[in-house]
Short mmCIF file of C-alpha atoms in Angstrom, two decimals:
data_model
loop_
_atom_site.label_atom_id
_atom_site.label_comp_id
_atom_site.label_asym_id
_atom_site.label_seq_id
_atom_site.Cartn_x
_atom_site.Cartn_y
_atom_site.Cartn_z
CA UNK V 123 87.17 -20.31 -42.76
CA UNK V 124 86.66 -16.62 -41.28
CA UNK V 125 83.53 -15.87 -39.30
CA UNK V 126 81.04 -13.59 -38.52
CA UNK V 127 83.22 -12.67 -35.57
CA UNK V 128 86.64 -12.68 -37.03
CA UNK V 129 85.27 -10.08 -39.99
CA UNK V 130 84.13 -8.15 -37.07
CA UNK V 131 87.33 -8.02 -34.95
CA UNK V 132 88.79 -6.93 -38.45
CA UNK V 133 86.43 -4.09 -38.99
CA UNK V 134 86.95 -2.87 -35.20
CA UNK V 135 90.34 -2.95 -35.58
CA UNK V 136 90.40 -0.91 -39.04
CA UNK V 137 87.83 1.65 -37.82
CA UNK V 138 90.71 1.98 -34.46
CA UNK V 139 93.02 2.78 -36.76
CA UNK V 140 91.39 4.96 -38.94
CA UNK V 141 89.99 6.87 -36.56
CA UNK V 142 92.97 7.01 -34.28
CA UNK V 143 95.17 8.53 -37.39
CA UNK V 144 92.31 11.41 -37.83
CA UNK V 145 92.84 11.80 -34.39
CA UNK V 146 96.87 11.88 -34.89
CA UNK V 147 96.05 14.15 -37.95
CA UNK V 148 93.76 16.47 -36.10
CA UNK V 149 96.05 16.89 -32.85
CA UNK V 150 98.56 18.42 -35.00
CA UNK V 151 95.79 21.31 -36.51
CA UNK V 152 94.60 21.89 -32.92
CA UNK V 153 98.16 22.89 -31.73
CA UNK V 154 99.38 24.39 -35.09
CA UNK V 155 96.51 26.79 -34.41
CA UNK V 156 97.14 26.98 -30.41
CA UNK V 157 101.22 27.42 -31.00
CA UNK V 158 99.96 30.44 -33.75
CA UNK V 159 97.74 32.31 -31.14
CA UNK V 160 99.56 31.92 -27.90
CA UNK V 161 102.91 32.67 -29.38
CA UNK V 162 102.67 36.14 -29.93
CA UNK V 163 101.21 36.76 -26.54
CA UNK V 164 104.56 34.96 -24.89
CA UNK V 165 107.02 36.07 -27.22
CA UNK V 166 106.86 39.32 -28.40
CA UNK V 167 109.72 38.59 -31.30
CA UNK V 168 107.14 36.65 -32.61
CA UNK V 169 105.09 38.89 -35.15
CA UNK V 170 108.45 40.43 -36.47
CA UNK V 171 109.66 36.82 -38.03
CA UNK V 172 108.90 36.29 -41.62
CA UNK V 173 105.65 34.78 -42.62
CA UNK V 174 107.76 31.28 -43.48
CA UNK V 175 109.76 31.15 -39.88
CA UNK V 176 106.40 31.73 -38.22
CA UNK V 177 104.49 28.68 -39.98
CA UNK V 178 108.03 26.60 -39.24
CA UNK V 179 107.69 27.99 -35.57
CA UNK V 180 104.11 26.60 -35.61
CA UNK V 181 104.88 22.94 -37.30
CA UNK V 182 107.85 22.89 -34.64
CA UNK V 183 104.34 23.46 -31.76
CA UNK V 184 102.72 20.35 -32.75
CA UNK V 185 106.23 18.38 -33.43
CA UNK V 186 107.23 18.79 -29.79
CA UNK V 187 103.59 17.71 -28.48
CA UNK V 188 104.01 14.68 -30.73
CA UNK V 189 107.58 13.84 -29.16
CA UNK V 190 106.29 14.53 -25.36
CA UNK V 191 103.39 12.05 -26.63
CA UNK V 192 104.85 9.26 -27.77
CA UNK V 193 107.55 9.37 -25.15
CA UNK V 194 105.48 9.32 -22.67
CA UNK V 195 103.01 6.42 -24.38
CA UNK V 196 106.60 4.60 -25.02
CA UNK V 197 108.11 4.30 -21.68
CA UNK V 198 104.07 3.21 -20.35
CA UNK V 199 104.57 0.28 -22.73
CA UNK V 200 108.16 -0.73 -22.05
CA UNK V 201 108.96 0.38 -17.98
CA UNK V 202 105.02 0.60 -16.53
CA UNK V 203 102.55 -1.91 -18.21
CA UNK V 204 103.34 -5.93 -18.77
CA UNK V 205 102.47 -5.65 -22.43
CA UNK V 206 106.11 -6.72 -23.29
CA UNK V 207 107.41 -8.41 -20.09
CA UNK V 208 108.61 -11.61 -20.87
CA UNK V 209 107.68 -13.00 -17.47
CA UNK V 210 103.91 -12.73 -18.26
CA UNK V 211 103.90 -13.23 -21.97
CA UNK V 212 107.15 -15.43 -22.27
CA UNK V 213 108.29 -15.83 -26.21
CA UNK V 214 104.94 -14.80 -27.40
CA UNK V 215 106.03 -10.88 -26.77
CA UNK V 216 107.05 -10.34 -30.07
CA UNK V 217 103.51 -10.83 -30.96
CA UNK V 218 101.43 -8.75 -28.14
CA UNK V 219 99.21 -6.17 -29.04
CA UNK V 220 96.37 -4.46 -27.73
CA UNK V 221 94.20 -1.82 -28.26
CA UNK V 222 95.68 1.08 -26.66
CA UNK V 223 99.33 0.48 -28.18
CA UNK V 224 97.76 0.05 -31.64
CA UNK V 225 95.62 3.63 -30.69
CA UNK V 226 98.95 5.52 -30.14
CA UNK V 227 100.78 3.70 -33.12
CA UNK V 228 97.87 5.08 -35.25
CA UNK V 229 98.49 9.02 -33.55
CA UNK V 230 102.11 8.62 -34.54
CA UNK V 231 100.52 7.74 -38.21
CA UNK V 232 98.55 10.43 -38.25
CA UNK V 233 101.16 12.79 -36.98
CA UNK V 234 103.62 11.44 -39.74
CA UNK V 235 101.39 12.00 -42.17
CA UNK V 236 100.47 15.65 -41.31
CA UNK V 237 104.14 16.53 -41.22
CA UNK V 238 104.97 14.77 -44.19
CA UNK V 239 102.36 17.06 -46.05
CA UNK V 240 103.46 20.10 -44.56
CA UNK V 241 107.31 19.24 -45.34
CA UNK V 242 106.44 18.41 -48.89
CA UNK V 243 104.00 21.64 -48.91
CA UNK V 244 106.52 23.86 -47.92
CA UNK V 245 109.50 21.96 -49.25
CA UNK V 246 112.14 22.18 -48.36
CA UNK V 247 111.77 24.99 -45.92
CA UNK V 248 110.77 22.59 -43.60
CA UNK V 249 113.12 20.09 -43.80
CA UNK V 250 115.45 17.97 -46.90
CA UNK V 251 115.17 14.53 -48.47
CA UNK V 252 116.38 13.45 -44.89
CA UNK V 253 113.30 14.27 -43.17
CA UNK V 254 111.19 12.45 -46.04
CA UNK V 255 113.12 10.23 -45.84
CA UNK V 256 112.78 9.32 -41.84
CA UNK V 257 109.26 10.22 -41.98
CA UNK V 258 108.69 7.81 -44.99
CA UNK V 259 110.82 4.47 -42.84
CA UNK V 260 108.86 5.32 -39.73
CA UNK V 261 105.58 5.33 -41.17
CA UNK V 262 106.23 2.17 -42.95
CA UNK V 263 107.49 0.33 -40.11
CA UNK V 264 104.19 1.59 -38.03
CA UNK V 265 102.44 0.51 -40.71
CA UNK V 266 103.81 -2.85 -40.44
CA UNK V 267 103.51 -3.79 -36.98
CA UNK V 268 100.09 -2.23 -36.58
CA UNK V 269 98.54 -4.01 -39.46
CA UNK V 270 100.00 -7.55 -38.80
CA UNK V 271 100.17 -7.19 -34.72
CA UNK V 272 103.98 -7.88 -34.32
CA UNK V 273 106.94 -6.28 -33.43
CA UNK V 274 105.24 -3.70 -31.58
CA UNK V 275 108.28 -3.81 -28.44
CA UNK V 276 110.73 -2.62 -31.41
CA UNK V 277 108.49 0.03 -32.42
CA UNK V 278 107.96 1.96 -29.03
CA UNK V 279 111.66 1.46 -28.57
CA UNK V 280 111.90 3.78 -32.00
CA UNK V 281 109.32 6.21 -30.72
CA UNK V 282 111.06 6.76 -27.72
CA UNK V 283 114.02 8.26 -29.85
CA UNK V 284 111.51 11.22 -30.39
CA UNK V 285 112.41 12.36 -26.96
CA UNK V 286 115.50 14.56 -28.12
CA UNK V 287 112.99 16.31 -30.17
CA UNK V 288 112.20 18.96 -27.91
CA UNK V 289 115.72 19.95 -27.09
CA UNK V 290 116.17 20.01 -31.29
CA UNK V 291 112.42 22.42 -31.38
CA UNK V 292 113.91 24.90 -28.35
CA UNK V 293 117.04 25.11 -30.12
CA UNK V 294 115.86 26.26 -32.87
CA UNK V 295 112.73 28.27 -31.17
CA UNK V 296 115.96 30.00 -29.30
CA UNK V 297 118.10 30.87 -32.49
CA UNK V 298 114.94 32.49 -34.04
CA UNK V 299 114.38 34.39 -30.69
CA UNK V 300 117.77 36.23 -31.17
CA UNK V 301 119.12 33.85 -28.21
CA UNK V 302 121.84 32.05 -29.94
CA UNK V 303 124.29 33.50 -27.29
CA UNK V 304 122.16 32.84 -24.52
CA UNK V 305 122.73 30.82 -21.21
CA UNK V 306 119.80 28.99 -22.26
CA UNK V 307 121.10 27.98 -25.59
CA UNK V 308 123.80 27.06 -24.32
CA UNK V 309 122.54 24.57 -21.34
CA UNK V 310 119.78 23.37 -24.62
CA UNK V 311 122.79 22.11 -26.36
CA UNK V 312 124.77 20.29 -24.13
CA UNK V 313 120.99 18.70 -23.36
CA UNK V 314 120.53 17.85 -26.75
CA UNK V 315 123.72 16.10 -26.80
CA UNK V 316 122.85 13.52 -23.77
CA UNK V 317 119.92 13.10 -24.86
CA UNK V 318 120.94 12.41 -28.29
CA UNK V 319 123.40 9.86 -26.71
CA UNK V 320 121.05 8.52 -24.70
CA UNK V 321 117.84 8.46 -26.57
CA UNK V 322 118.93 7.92 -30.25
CA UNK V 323 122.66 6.09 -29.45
CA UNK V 324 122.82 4.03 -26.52
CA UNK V 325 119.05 3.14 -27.00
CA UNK V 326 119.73 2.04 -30.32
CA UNK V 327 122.59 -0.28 -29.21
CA UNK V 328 120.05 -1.69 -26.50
CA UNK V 329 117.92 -2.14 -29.54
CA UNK V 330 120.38 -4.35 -31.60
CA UNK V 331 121.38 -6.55 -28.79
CA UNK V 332 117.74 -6.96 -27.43
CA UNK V 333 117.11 -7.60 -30.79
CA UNK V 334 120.10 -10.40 -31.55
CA UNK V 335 119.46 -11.60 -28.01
CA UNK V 336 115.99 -12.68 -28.66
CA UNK V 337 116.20 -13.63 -32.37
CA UNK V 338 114.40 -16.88 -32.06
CA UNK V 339 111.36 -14.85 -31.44
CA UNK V 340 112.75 -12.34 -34.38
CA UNK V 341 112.04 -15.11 -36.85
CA UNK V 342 108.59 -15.64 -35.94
CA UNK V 343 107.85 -12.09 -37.89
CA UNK V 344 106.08 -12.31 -41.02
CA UNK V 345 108.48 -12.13 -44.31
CA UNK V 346 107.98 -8.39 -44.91
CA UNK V 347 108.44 -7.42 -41.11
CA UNK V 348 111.26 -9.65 -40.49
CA UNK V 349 113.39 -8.05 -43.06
CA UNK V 350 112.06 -4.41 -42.39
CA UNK V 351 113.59 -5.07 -38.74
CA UNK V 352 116.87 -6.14 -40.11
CA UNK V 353 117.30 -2.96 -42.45
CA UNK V 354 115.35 -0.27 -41.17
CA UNK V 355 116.53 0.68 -37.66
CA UNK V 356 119.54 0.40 -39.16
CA UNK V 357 119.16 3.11 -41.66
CA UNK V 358 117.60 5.21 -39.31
CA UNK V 359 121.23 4.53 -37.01
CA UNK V 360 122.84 5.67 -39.29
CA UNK V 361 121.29 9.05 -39.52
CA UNK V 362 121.03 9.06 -36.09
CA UNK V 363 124.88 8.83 -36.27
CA UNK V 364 125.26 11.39 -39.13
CA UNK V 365 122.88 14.00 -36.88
CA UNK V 366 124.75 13.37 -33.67
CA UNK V 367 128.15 14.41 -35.46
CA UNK V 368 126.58 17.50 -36.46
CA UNK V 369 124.99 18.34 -32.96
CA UNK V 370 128.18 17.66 -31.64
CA UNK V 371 130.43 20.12 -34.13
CA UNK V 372 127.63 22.31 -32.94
CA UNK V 373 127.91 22.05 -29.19
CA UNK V 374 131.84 22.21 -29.92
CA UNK V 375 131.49 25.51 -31.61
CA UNK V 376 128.71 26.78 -29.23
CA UNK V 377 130.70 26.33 -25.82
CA UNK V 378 134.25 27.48 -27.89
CA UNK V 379 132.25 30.99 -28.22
CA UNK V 380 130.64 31.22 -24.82
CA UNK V 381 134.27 30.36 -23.39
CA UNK V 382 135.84 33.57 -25.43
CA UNK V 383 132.98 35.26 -24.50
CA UNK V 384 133.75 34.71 -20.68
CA UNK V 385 137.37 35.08 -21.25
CA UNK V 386 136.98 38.60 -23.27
CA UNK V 387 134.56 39.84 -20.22
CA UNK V 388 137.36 39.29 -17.64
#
């Protein structure tokens, strides 16, 4: 029988959410319209880009402040707080959740969600069926383990991934700049790369064995969530995989033409 209390703890927790995705959502117009005024006073290439590249260069403002975001809100969860340490909660992490995680899970919504709209908007100027496609498996996952409360650990660990982000926003901020031969673009690339290893390779790995390691606790996941966990991340691997051969063709290329450059100015 639910009571009095339990409907309330419901509500709460839907109003949270709600409001925490309007907050997500609204984020994203507050920079979009910061990125479009303080641009041209930093970068003077700025008001000579096409109309299109300039509303890209603006989605790419409030992308990057998502990925700082999250990254930051992920590594609180996982290195800082006890939310999922397994010496404090034992097998019962799989189903911690408070407040605060389920707050930043619904800004990642909202975020998702603005993009998404923009991307279809603008489509596909802003991205292919590859971005609707990750945006579409992350929001469903989210939706998952903020709704039911579990699985929350293998969530940040996803969110964390958005770290490379920034490196993937500059690179592109840099190319539109006329700085493809740059130094800068340069050094962004072979960043991109580690942290591409790092953030959506080697994390992922950690995420499969964590994951196999500590499948009792797995199989305490509702139906839906259970099997979302065991095909998901795993399609989102994959183009993790597919990305990092293409960033790494690109760094090939990049440092082949900065090396004939050098040779050429000898």
């Amino acid at each position: 029988m639910t009571t009095d209390s339990d409907d309330g703890f419901v509500s709460s927790r839907q109003l949270l959410l709600l409001a925490s995705i309007c907050c997500g959502a609204l984020m994203c117009k507050i920079v979009y319209d910061l990125t479009r005024f303080i641009s041209p006073l930093l970068f003077s290439v700025y008001g000579k880009l096409d109309s299109k590249v300039r509303m890209e260069w603006n989605n790419r403002g409030f992308s990057t402040f998502h990925a700082v975001f999250t990254s930051v809100a992920s590594i609180y969860f996982l290195v800082i707080s006890d939310q999922f340490d397994e010496n404090v909660h034992g097998d019962s992490v799989i189903n911690s959740t408070t407040r605060l995680s389920e707050s930043v899970m619904g800004i990642s919504l909202g975020y998702f969600l603005a993009d998404l709209a923009m991307i279809f908007w603008y489509f596909p100027t802003l991205g292919g069926i590859e971005y609707v496609f990750h945006h579409f498996l992350s929001m469903f996952a989210i939706i998952l383990s903020v709704t039911s409360g579990q699985s929350q650990f293998y969530i940040f660990l996803v969110l964390l991934s958005e770290a490379t982000t920034p490196f993937v926003n500059l690179r592109w901020y840099l190319d539109n700049s006329g700085q493809k031969g740059s130094k800068a673009y340069t050094l962004n690339g072979i960043a991109l790369f580690l942290g591409w290893l790092v953030a959506r390779i080697l994390l992922f790995i950690f995420f499969f064995v964590h994951m196999y390691l500590h499948f009792h606790q797995v199989k305490q996941v509702f139906p839906l969530g259970f099997y979302s966990l065991l095909t998901i991340p795993p399609a989102l691997a994959v183009m993790n995989l597919l990305w990092f051969w293409k960033i790494t063709k690109g760094l090939i290329k990049t440092l082949s033409k900065a090396k004939t450059s050098g040779v050429k100015k000898q």
